[in-house]
Coordinates of C-alpha atoms in Angstrom, one line a residue:
Chain I
M21 CA 34.4 -5.6 -2.1
A22 CA 32.6 -7.3 0.9
D23 CA 29.0 -8.8 0.4
A24 CA 28.0 -6.4 3.5
D25 CA 29.1 -3.3 1.6
I26 CA 27.5 -4.5 -1.3
V27 CA 24.1 -5.0 -0.2
F28 CA 24.0 -1.7 2.4
K29 CA 25.0 0.3 -0.7
S30 CA 21.8 2.3 -2.4
G31 CA 20.8 1.5 -5.2
T32 CA 21.9 4.3 -6.9
E33 CA 25.7 3.8 -5.4
L34 CA 25.9 0.7 -7.0
A35 CA 24.1 1.6 -10.5
S36 CA 27.0 3.8 -10.4
L37 CA 29.9 1.2 -9.7
I38 CA 28.0 -1.8 -11.9
K39 CA 28.1 1.4 -14.6
T40 CA 31.9 2.2 -14.3
R41 CA 32.7 -1.5 -13.6
Q42 CA 34.3 -1.3 -10.6
L43 CA 32.0 -3.4 -9.5
S44 CA 30.6 -6.2 -11.5
S45 CA 26.5 -7.1 -12.0
V46 CA 27.3 -11.0 -11.0
D47 CA 29.3 -10.0 -7.6
V48 CA 25.6 -7.9 -7.0
V49 CA 23.2 -10.7 -7.8
R50 CA 25.7 -12.7 -5.4
A51 CA 26.1 -10.8 -2.6
Y52 CA 21.8 -10.5 -2.4
L53 CA 21.1 -13.9 -2.7
A54 CA 23.9 -15.1 -0.1
R55 CA 21.9 -12.8 2.2
I56 CA 18.5 -13.7 1.1
D57 CA 20.0 -17.9 2.5
A58 CA 21.0 -16.3 5.6
L59 CA 17.9 -14.1 6.4
N60 CA 15.1 -15.0 4.5
P61 CA 14.5 -17.9 6.7
K62 CA 13.9 -15.3 9.4
L63 CA 12.2 -13.0 7.8
N64 CA 10.0 -14.6 5.1
A65 CA 10.5 -11.6 2.5
F66 CA 10.5 -13.9 -0.6
I67 CA 8.0 -16.3 -1.6
T68 CA 10.2 -17.4 -4.8
I69 CA 13.9 -16.9 -5.6
T70 CA 14.9 -17.3 -9.2
S71 CA 19.0 -17.9 -8.2
E72 CA 20.2 -19.2 -11.3
E73 CA 18.8 -17.1 -13.5
A74 CA 19.4 -14.2 -11.7
I75 CA 23.2 -15.1 -11.6
A76 CA 22.8 -16.2 -16.1
R77 CA 21.4 -12.6 -16.2
A78 CA 23.5 -10.1 -14.4
R79 CA 26.8 -13.0 -16.5
Q80 CA 24.7 -11.4 -19.0
A81 CA 24.7 -7.6 -18.0
D82 CA 28.1 -7.4 -17.5
K83 CA 28.8 -8.8 -20.7
E84 CA 26.1 -6.1 -22.5
I85 CA 28.4 -3.2 -20.0
A86 CA 31.6 -4.1 -20.9
A87 CA 30.8 -4.3 -24.8
G88 CA 29.9 -1.0 -24.4
R89 CA 26.0 -1.7 -24.5
Y90 CA 24.8 0.3 -21.0
R91 CA 21.4 0.3 -21.4
G92 CA 20.9 3.0 -18.3
P93 CA 21.3 2.7 -14.3
L94 CA 18.9 0.0 -13.9
H95 CA 21.2 -2.3 -16.0
G96 CA 22.6 -5.2 -13.6
L97 CA 20.8 -4.2 -10.6
P98 CA 18.9 -6.7 -8.9
Y99 CA 15.1 -6.0 -7.6
A100 CA 12.2 -8.0 -6.5
P101 CA 8.5 -7.1 -7.7
K102 CA 5.8 -7.8 -4.8
D103 CA 4.2 -11.2 -5.9
I104 CA 1.3 -9.8 -7.2
L105 CA 2.8 -9.0 -10.6
A106 CA 2.7 -11.5 -13.2
T107 CA 5.5 -13.1 -14.3
K108 CA 6.3 -14.7 -17.7
G109 CA 6.5 -18.7 -17.2
L110 CA 7.4 -18.0 -13.3
R111 CA 4.9 -18.7 -10.8
T112 CA 2.8 -15.8 -9.5
T113 CA 1.0 -16.6 -6.1
N114 CA -1.0 -13.8 -5.1
G115 CA -0.3 -14.9 -1.2
S116 CA -2.7 -17.1 -1.6
K117 CA -3.4 -21.1 -1.6
V118 CA -6.0 -19.9 -4.5
T119 CA -3.4 -19.3 -7.2
S120 CA -0.1 -20.6 -5.5
D121 CA 0.6 -22.6 -8.5
W122 CA -0.5 -20.4 -11.2
V123 CA 2.2 -19.8 -13.8
P124 CA 1.6 -16.4 -16.4
A125 CA 1.5 -16.7 -19.9
Y126 CA 2.1 -12.7 -20.2
E127 CA 4.3 -10.4 -17.9
S128 CA 3.9 -7.3 -16.0
T129 CA 4.2 -4.2 -17.4
I130 CA 6.7 -3.5 -15.5
T131 CA 8.6 -6.1 -14.6
S132 CA 8.8 -5.9 -18.1
R133 CA 10.0 -2.6 -18.2
L134 CA 12.4 -3.1 -15.3
N135 CA 13.8 -6.4 -17.4
K136 CA 14.1 -4.0 -20.5
A137 CA 16.1 -1.2 -19.0
G138 CA 18.4 -4.0 -17.7
A139 CA 17.3 -4.9 -13.8
I140 CA 17.6 -8.6 -13.0
L141 CA 15.1 -10.5 -10.6
I142 CA 16.2 -12.3 -8.3
G143 CA 13.0 -14.0 -6.7
K144 CA 9.3 -12.5 -6.0
L145 CA 8.4 -10.9 -2.4
N146 CA 5.8 -12.0 -0.3
L147 CA 2.5 -10.2 0.8
L148 CA -1.2 -10.2 2.6
E149 CA -3.0 -12.5 0.7
F150 CA -4.7 -10.9 -2.4
A151 CA -3.3 -8.0 -0.9
M152 CA -6.4 -7.8 1.7
G153 CA -5.3 -9.9 4.1
S154 CA -3.6 -9.9 7.7
G155 CA -0.8 -12.3 6.6
V156 CA -0.9 -14.6 9.5
L157 CA -2.8 -17.1 7.9
S158 CA -2.3 -16.3 3.6
G159 CA -0.6 -18.7 2.1
F160 CA 2.8 -18.1 2.9
G161 CA 2.9 -17.0 6.4
P162 CA 3.8 -13.5 7.8
A163 CA 6.8 -11.6 6.5
R164 CA 8.8 -10.6 10.0
N165 CA 9.5 -7.1 10.8
P166 CA 13.4 -7.0 10.9
W167 CA 13.7 -3.9 13.3
D168 CA 11.6 -7.3 15.6
L169 CA 10.2 -9.9 14.5
E170 CA 7.1 -10.2 16.4
H171 CA 5.9 -6.7 15.3
S172 CA 4.2 -6.1 11.9
P173 CA 5.6 -5.2 8.7
G174 CA 2.6 -3.2 7.8
G175 CA 1.2 -4.7 4.5
S176 CA -0.2 -6.0 1.9
S177 CA 3.8 -5.2 0.7
S178 CA 5.1 -6.8 3.8
G179 CA 7.7 -9.0 2.3
S180 CA 8.4 -5.6 0.4
G181 CA 9.3 -3.4 3.5
V182 CA 11.1 -6.3 4.6
A183 CA 13.4 -7.1 2.2
L184 CA 14.5 -3.5 1.6
A185 CA 14.5 -2.7 5.9
A186 CA 16.7 -5.9 5.9
C187 CA 19.0 -5.4 2.5
L188 CA 17.7 -8.4 0.8
T189 CA 17.0 -6.2 -2.4
P190 CA 18.0 -2.7 -3.2
L191 CA 14.7 -2.1 -5.3
A192 CA 11.4 -4.0 -4.5
V193 CA 7.4 -2.8 -6.6
G194 CA 5.1 -2.5 -4.3
T195 CA 0.4 -2.1 -5.5
D196 CA -1.2 0.4 -2.7
T197 CA -4.8 0.3 -2.7
G198 CA -5.5 1.7 0.8
G199 CA -1.6 2.2 1.8
S200 CA -0.6 -1.0 1.0
I201 CA 3.1 0.6 -0.5
R202 CA 3.2 3.6 2.0
V203 CA 2.3 1.7 5.3
P204 CA 4.9 -1.1 5.2
A205 CA 7.8 1.3 4.0
A206 CA 6.5 3.2 7.8
L207 CA 6.8 0.7 9.4
C208 CA 9.6 -0.7 8.2
G209 CA 11.4 3.0 7.6
I210 CA 11.8 2.6 3.9
V211 CA 11.1 4.4 1.1
G212 CA 7.5 4.1 -0.5
L213 CA 6.3 5.9 -3.2
K214 CA 2.7 5.6 -4.4
Q215 CA 2.4 7.7 -7.9
T216 CA -0.7 9.3 -9.3
Y217 CA -3.5 7.0 -10.5
G218 CA -2.3 6.2 -14.0
R219 CA 1.2 7.3 -13.8
V220 CA 2.1 3.8 -14.0
S221 CA 0.5 1.0 -15.9
R222 CA -0.6 -2.0 -13.7
Y223 CA -1.4 -4.6 -16.7
G224 CA -0.3 -8.3 -15.1
V225 CA -1.0 -6.8 -11.2
T226 CA -3.7 -9.0 -9.9
T227 CA -6.6 -6.9 -9.2
L228 CA -8.1 -6.2 -5.6
S229 CA -10.3 -2.6 -6.7
W230 CA -9.8 -1.2 -10.4
T231 CA -10.4 1.9 -9.3
L232 CA -8.1 2.5 -6.4
D233 CA -5.0 -0.1 -7.2
H234 CA -1.4 1.7 -7.9
A235 CA 1.9 0.1 -8.3
G236 CA 4.4 1.5 -7.8
P237 CA 8.5 1.6 -6.4
M238 CA 9.6 1.0 -2.6
T239 CA 13.2 1.8 -2.1
K240 CA 16.1 2.5 0.4
T241 CA 16.5 6.2 -0.8
V242 CA 14.6 8.8 -2.4
A243 CA 16.6 9.2 -5.5
D244 CA 16.2 4.9 -6.2
A245 CA 12.5 5.6 -6.2
A246 CA 12.9 8.4 -8.7
M247 CA 15.9 6.2 -11.0
M248 CA 13.1 3.5 -11.1
L249 CA 10.1 5.5 -11.6
Q250 CA 11.8 6.7 -14.7
A251 CA 11.7 2.8 -15.7
I252 CA 8.7 2.4 -15.4
A253 CA 6.5 5.5 -16.1
G254 CA 4.1 6.0 -18.6
P255 CA 1.2 5.0 -21.1
D256 CA 0.9 1.4 -21.7
P257 CA -2.2 0.9 -24.6
R258 CA -2.0 -2.7 -22.3
D259 CA -4.0 -0.7 -20.0
A260 CA -6.3 1.8 -20.6
T261 CA -6.0 3.7 -17.0
A262 CA -2.3 4.7 -18.1
A263 CA -2.2 8.4 -18.7
H264 CA -1.1 10.1 -21.6
V265 CA 0.8 12.4 -19.4
P266 CA 4.5 13.5 -20.1
V267 CA 7.0 11.4 -17.6
P268 CA 9.7 14.6 -16.9
D269 CA 13.5 13.8 -16.0
Y270 CA 13.5 13.2 -12.2
S271 CA 16.9 13.4 -11.5
K272 CA 16.4 17.3 -12.0
A273 CA 14.2 16.7 -9.2
L274 CA 16.9 16.1 -6.9
T275 CA 18.7 19.5 -5.9
G276 CA 18.4 19.2 -1.8
D277 CA 16.8 22.8 -2.9
I278 CA 13.2 23.5 -0.7
T279 CA 13.8 27.5 -0.9
G280 CA 9.9 28.7 -0.8
L281 CA 8.1 25.2 -1.3
R282 CA 5.6 25.7 0.4
V283 CA 4.9 23.1 2.9
G284 CA 0.5 22.0 4.0
V285 CA 0.9 21.2 7.4
P286 CA -3.3 19.5 8.2
T287 CA -4.5 21.8 11.3
S288 CA -7.0 19.1 11.8
Y289 CA -7.7 14.6 11.4
F290 CA -4.1 13.4 10.5
F291 CA -1.9 14.1 13.7
D292 CA -4.5 12.2 16.0
G293 CA -2.2 9.2 15.9
N294 CA 0.3 8.2 17.8
A295 CA 1.8 10.5 19.7
E296 CA 5.8 9.7 19.3
E297 CA 4.8 9.6 15.2
V298 CA 3.2 12.9 15.4
K299 CA 6.4 14.5 17.3
A300 CA 8.9 13.6 14.6
V301 CA 6.9 14.4 12.1
R302 CA 6.5 17.9 13.5
T303 CA 10.0 18.0 14.0
A304 CA 10.8 17.3 10.7
V305 CA 8.3 19.7 9.3
D306 CA 10.5 22.2 11.5
K307 CA 13.5 21.2 9.7
L308 CA 12.0 22.0 6.5
R309 CA 11.2 25.3 7.9
G310 CA 14.4 25.3 8.9
M311 CA 15.9 24.6 5.4
G312 CA 13.7 27.6 3.9
A313 CA 10.3 26.1 3.1
A314 CA 6.9 27.7 3.8
I315 CA 4.9 26.4 6.8
V316 CA 1.3 26.6 5.7
P317 CA -1.9 25.1 7.9
V318 CA -4.3 23.3 4.9
D319 CA -7.3 21.7 6.0
V320 CA -8.6 17.9 4.1
P321 CA -12.7 18.9 6.4
H322 CA -13.3 15.3 5.2
A323 CA -10.8 13.3 5.5
N324 CA -12.1 11.1 7.9
L325 CA -14.6 9.6 5.5
A326 CA -12.0 8.4 3.4
G327 CA -10.8 4.9 4.9
S328 CA -14.7 4.2 5.0
A329 CA -15.9 4.7 1.5
G330 CA -12.7 3.9 0.5
W331 CA -12.7 0.1 2.5
I332 CA -16.8 -0.1 0.6
I333 CA -14.9 0.7 -2.8
A334 CA -12.0 -1.8 -2.6
M335 CA -14.2 -4.8 -1.1
A336 CA -16.5 -4.2 -3.0
E337 CA -14.6 -4.3 -5.9
G338 CA -12.6 -7.0 -4.8
A339 CA -16.0 -9.1 -3.9
C340 CA -16.6 -8.4 -7.9
F341 CA -13.6 -9.4 -9.3
H342 CA -12.9 -12.5 -6.9
E343 CA -16.7 -13.8 -7.4
K344 CA -15.9 -17.1 -9.0
R345 CA -12.5 -18.1 -7.2
L346 CA -14.8 -17.0 -3.5
K347 CA -17.5 -19.3 -5.5
D348 CA -15.5 -22.5 -7.0
T349 CA -12.6 -22.8 -4.0
P350 CA -14.0 -20.9 -0.4
E351 CA -11.8 -23.1 1.6
L352 CA -9.0 -22.1 -0.1
F353 CA -8.9 -18.4 1.0
D354 CA -7.6 -16.9 4.1
P355 CA -10.4 -17.0 6.7
L356 CA -9.7 -13.0 6.8
V357 CA -10.4 -12.3 3.3
R358 CA -12.8 -14.5 3.0
E359 CA -14.8 -13.2 5.6
R360 CA -14.4 -9.6 4.3
L361 CA -15.2 -10.5 0.7
E362 CA -18.5 -12.6 1.8
A363 CA -19.8 -9.3 3.4
A364 CA -19.0 -7.2 0.9
K365 CA -21.7 -8.7 -1.2
F366 CA -24.0 -7.5 1.1
Y367 CA -23.1 -3.8 0.3
P368 CA -25.6 -2.1 -1.1
A369 CA -24.5 -0.4 -3.8
T370 CA -25.9 2.8 -3.0
D371 CA -23.2 2.7 -0.5
Y372 CA -20.6 2.3 -2.9
I373 CA -21.9 5.0 -5.3
K374 CA -21.7 7.3 -2.3
S375 CA -18.6 6.4 -1.8
M376 CA -17.2 7.6 -5.1
R377 CA -19.4 10.9 -4.4
V378 CA -17.1 11.0 -1.3
R379 CA -13.8 10.7 -4.1
T380 CA -14.9 13.9 -5.9
I381 CA -15.3 15.8 -2.3
L382 CA -11.9 14.8 -1.4
M383 CA -10.7 15.4 -4.4
D384 CA -12.5 18.7 -4.5
E385 CA -10.5 19.8 -1.2
M386 CA -7.2 17.9 -2.3
A387 CA -7.2 20.6 -4.4
Q388 CA -8.0 23.1 -2.0
V389 CA -5.3 22.0 -0.3
F390 CA -2.7 22.2 -3.3
R391 CA -3.7 26.4 -4.2
K392 CA -2.0 27.1 -0.6
C393 CA 0.8 24.7 -1.0
D394 CA 3.2 22.5 -3.1
V395 CA 3.0 19.6 -0.9
M396 CA 0.8 18.5 2.1
A397 CA 3.1 16.9 5.3
V398 CA 0.9 13.8 7.4
P399 CA 2.2 11.2 9.9
G400 CA 3.1 7.8 8.0
G401 CA 1.0 5.5 10.1
G402 CA 3.8 3.8 12.3
P403 CA 5.2 3.0 14.7
A404 CA 4.4 -0.7 14.1
A405 CA 1.7 -3.2 16.3
R406 CA 2.5 -6.6 17.5
L407 CA 1.4 -9.6 14.8
D408 CA -1.5 -10.6 15.0
T409 CA -2.1 -14.2 16.5
P410 CA -3.1 -16.4 14.5
D411 CA -6.1 -16.6 16.2
R412 CA -7.1 -13.0 16.3
A413 CA -6.3 -12.6 12.7
R414 CA -9.2 -14.9 11.7
S415 CA -11.6 -12.1 11.3
D416 CA -11.4 -8.3 11.5
I417 CA -13.9 -9.3 14.9
K418 CA -10.9 -9.1 17.4
P419 CA -12.1 -11.2 21.0
G420 CA -12.8 -8.4 24.0
S421 CA -12.6 -5.8 21.8
S422 CA -15.5 -3.4 20.3
A423 CA -15.1 -3.0 17.4
P424 CA -13.3 0.7 16.6
P425 CA -14.8 2.9 13.4
F426 CA -12.1 1.9 10.4
R427 CA -9.7 4.7 10.4
G428 CA -7.1 4.8 7.4
G429 CA -7.4 8.6 6.4
N430 CA -3.8 9.3 6.0
T431 CA -3.4 6.4 3.5
F432 CA -6.2 6.0 2.2
L433 CA -7.0 9.6 0.9
G434 CA -4.0 9.2 -1.9
D435 CA -6.3 5.9 -3.7
M436 CA -9.2 7.9 -3.2
T437 CA -7.9 10.8 -5.0
G438 CA -5.5 9.4 -6.9
L439 CA -3.2 11.9 -5.7
P440 CA 0.9 10.6 -5.4
A441 CA 1.9 10.1 -1.8
L442 CA 6.0 9.1 -0.5
T443 CA 6.8 8.1 2.9
I444 CA 9.8 8.5 4.0
P445 CA 12.1 7.6 7.9
C446 CA 11.9 10.6 9.8
G447 CA 12.7 9.1 13.1
F448 CA 12.8 6.0 15.9
T449 CA 10.3 5.1 18.9
A450 CA 12.4 5.3 22.2
G451 CA 11.4 1.3 22.5
P452 CA 11.6 -1.1 23.4
P453 CA 11.4 -2.3 20.6
V454 CA 13.2 0.5 19.1
L455 CA 10.9 0.5 15.9
P456 CA 11.1 3.1 12.3
L457 CA 8.6 6.4 12.1
S458 CA 7.5 8.0 8.9
I459 CA 6.4 10.7 6.9
Q460 CA 4.3 11.2 3.9
F461 CA 4.3 13.6 1.1
Y462 CA 1.1 14.2 -0.9
G463 CA 2.0 16.0 -3.9
K464 CA -0.1 17.6 -6.6
P465 CA -1.5 14.9 -9.8
F466 CA 1.7 14.1 -11.8
D467 CA 3.8 16.0 -10.2
E468 CA 5.9 13.1 -8.3
A469 CA 9.1 15.1 -8.8
T470 CA 8.2 18.1 -6.5
L471 CA 7.4 15.1 -4.2
F472 CA 11.3 13.5 -4.6
R473 CA 12.1 17.2 -4.3
V474 CA 11.1 18.0 -0.6
S475 CA 11.5 14.5 1.0
H476 CA 15.3 13.7 -1.0
A477 CA 15.7 17.0 0.0
Y478 CA 14.7 16.0 3.9
E479 CA 16.3 12.6 3.9
S480 CA 20.2 14.6 2.9
A481 CA 19.3 16.2 5.5
T482 CA 19.4 13.1 8.1
D483 CA 20.5 10.0 8.8
W484 CA 17.0 7.8 9.3
H485 CA 18.1 6.3 6.1
K486 CA 21.2 5.1 7.1
R487 CA 20.0 3.0 9.6
R488 CA 19.7 -0.3 10.2
P489 CA 17.4 -3.1 12.1
P490 CA 20.0 -4.8 14.3
L491 CA 19.2 -8.2 12.7
A492 CA 20.7 -6.6 9.5
A493 CA 22.8 -4.7 10.7
G494 CA 26.1 -7.2 10.6
S495 CA 27.7 -8.9 7.9
T496 CA 25.7 -11.7 6.6
R497 CA 27.9 -13.9 5.0
T498 CA 27.0 -17.6 4.5
T499 CA 29.0 -20.7 3.4
A500 CA 26.1 -22.3 2.4
A501 CA 25.0 -21.6 -1.4
A502 CA 22.9 -19.5 -2.5
A503 CA 18.5 -20.3 -2.2
Q504 CA 17.5 -22.5 -4.9
S505 CA 15.0 -21.7 -7.5
M506 CA 11.6 -22.7 -6.7
R507 CA 10.2 -22.8 -9.9
Chain Q
M18 CA -40.8 15.2 3.2
S19 CA -43.9 15.8 5.7
A20 CA -43.8 16.7 9.1
D21 CA -44.7 13.4 10.3
R22 CA -42.2 11.5 8.6
A23 CA -40.0 14.3 9.4
R24 CA -40.7 13.6 13.2
I25 CA -39.8 10.1 13.1
K26 CA -36.4 10.3 11.3
P27 CA -33.2 9.3 13.6
L28 CA -30.7 10.7 14.9
S29 CA -27.4 10.0 12.7
R30 CA -24.5 8.2 14.3
R31 CA -23.1 11.6 15.3
Q32 CA -26.2 13.7 16.7
L33 CA -26.5 10.0 19.1
L34 CA -22.8 10.6 20.4
Q35 CA -24.2 14.4 20.8
A36 CA -26.6 13.9 22.5
L37 CA -24.6 11.1 24.8
A38 CA -21.6 13.4 24.9
A39 CA -23.7 16.2 27.0
V40 CA -25.2 13.8 29.4
G41 CA -21.3 12.7 30.3
I42 CA -21.0 9.6 28.2
T43 CA -18.1 9.9 25.9
G44 CA -15.6 7.5 24.0
P45 CA -16.0 3.9 24.3
A46 CA -18.4 3.6 26.2
A47 CA -20.8 5.6 24.0
I48 CA -19.6 3.7 21.5
D49 CA -20.4 0.5 22.6
L50 CA -24.3 2.5 23.7
V51 CA -24.6 3.5 19.7
A52 CA -23.7 0.0 18.4
Q53 CA -26.2 -1.5 21.1
A54 CA -28.8 1.1 19.5
R55 CA -28.3 0.1 16.0
S56 CA -30.9 -1.9 14.5
S57 CA -29.2 -5.0 13.5
I58 CA -28.1 -7.5 11.2
S59 CA -29.4 -10.8 11.9
A60 CA -28.3 -14.5 10.3
E61 CA -31.7 -14.9 9.2
T62 CA -32.3 -11.9 7.4
L63 CA -29.1 -12.7 5.3
R64 CA -30.6 -15.6 4.7
Q65 CA -33.3 -14.5 3.2
A66 CA -31.0 -11.5 1.4
S67 CA -28.8 -14.2 -0.4
A68 CA -31.3 -15.1 -2.5
I69 CA -31.8 -12.2 -3.8
L70 CA -28.0 -12.3 -4.7
G71 CA -28.6 -15.9 -6.1
E72 CA -26.3 -17.5 -3.4
T73 CA -26.3 -19.7 -1.2
F74 CA -24.5 -19.6 2.1
T75 CA -24.4 -22.4 5.0
A76 CA -25.5 -21.6 8.5
D77 CA -22.1 -21.2 9.8
R78 CA -20.9 -18.6 6.9
L79 CA -24.3 -16.1 7.5
T80 CA -22.6 -16.0 11.1
V81 CA -19.8 -14.8 9.7
V82 CA -20.9 -12.5 7.3
Q83 CA -23.1 -11.4 10.5
A84 CA -20.9 -10.6 12.5
A85 CA -18.4 -9.0 9.5
L86 CA -21.4 -6.8 8.3
Q87 CA -22.6 -5.4 12.0
R88 CA -19.1 -4.0 12.3
N89 CA -19.2 -2.4 9.4
L90 CA -22.5 -0.8 10.5
D91 CA -20.1 1.9 11.9
Q92 CA -17.8 2.4 9.2
F93 CA -20.9 2.4 6.3
Q94 CA -23.4 4.5 8.5
I95 CA -19.8 7.8 8.9
V96 CA -20.7 7.5 4.8
R97 CA -24.1 7.5 5.2
D98 CA -24.5 10.0 7.5
L99 CA -22.7 12.6 5.4
A100 CA -25.1 15.0 3.1
I101 CA -24.2 15.5 -0.3
D102 CA -25.1 18.6 -3.1
D103 CA -27.0 17.1 -5.6
S104 CA -24.5 18.5 -8.1
V105 CA -21.7 16.3 -7.0
E106 CA -21.3 13.1 -9.6
P107 CA -19.5 10.5 -7.8
A108 CA -15.8 10.4 -9.7
P109 CA -15.4 6.5 -11.2
V110 CA -12.5 5.9 -13.7
F111 CA -13.8 5.5 -17.0
D112 CA -11.9 5.5 -20.1
P113 CA -14.3 4.7 -23.8
R114 CA -10.9 3.5 -25.0
R115 CA -10.5 -0.5 -25.0
R116 CA -7.5 -2.6 -25.2

């Protein structure tokens, strides 16, 4: 099978071929490494590439499968985590010059579980510094959106979004404190799941905000996200916030049937964004109605506070977490990250606590919403804006513009309430450039299954997820050797 | 609250925007006016506050932080303006189990 035929397949398609030995894990890993070799110089999605180790593990996987020791659908499949997940013995940079040489002595629970399930780490993905910078001036430079190299891929899981959209990996892991899984998913046209707070352990994930951080799957299809969550979900004695809540069989939710499902659509706030995306989301909602869903109006009266209060919490906790590094090596931080963290030192404790009370209000309001519906649909947050110039990326104070109040409630709502949310593509801008548009579904606590049900049904009835960026559409077979390991 | 205190209570950002809208000033122009009307943070204020934090910032850093904080006042204000019922507790994540 040609490399291009391999890398354009979804994770679940590849899993089936590997299980039945129609395709070897080595072939799959080599195909992705060749594609990384060809496209990463333009896209800057990977910070570290683990070619030799990945091929060795793929050989091992092929041997195990041939011997009848198949571990499950992730066995032999490549994956790449955001470089903020600790990997034992492998450099973990957090996208920052501050920690550019850090080699952890421990493994994050997520990568540990993926490795145990037989998945093969092929490298580590670029990000905005410490999950909060601009990306432009971070330690490793910005990842580039394959739909248009001059447009932002979103963040902070920028490399994860880019790598999936350009088919450099079938599976990725991101983290989300204010939207950092869902925004790059929206801007790159892929699937991003921020599951319920507590559903997945954060052990070994570098903190931005203890009370807001999540880590979860980023994939090309909904079925892939379900497959990944199945492997990484569940309690963990090393993370007290990982909840003891049973993990259902998510594959059972992928029925394609949404008859009778109640889809809530907010009547205010959420639909004030980009007109093309709003139109695409309303069209998607009509599609769901046509598939048998009941559309019901809902309201989240204080949604407009989610972004502002979330920002206060995230930056205050971030400033506390980075206190020593900020004191010891402030010059190594991205200027924007430093500005945000130093400013946060002056945030009054009362503002922080009041923001935590806003969380209670939002949680109560979302509980009311979910008395009326099973999922809530809102725009995902696209399309992508142009990448900042280095001059503008240095500060939140943008030359020549009066600063608007912070907005970001469409995604911050999920982190503030801990509720699960999943973003999938639902259209494209007219262009040029042609850029992805997305819809985001919110669900009840620990009810990721219903998010999979509705998004998989929508995905099955549309072809947005099958479109490829021009840069990534053709064959990229290269004669160059696979990228050198940076270990 | 005494009657005198009630009389001098400052208008919230929302109230200011509503008042400006009533005289036909809306959009970015209104936001700029509200920002100008708000008491500003000086670098000197921050220098004194940093002593409370137990930290020392250079004059250059205080200038950067001052600009950042001034910008953030808008988003702080929307939270500060919110009247919350006494019964609403904060929602910190707390778990008594320790590793």
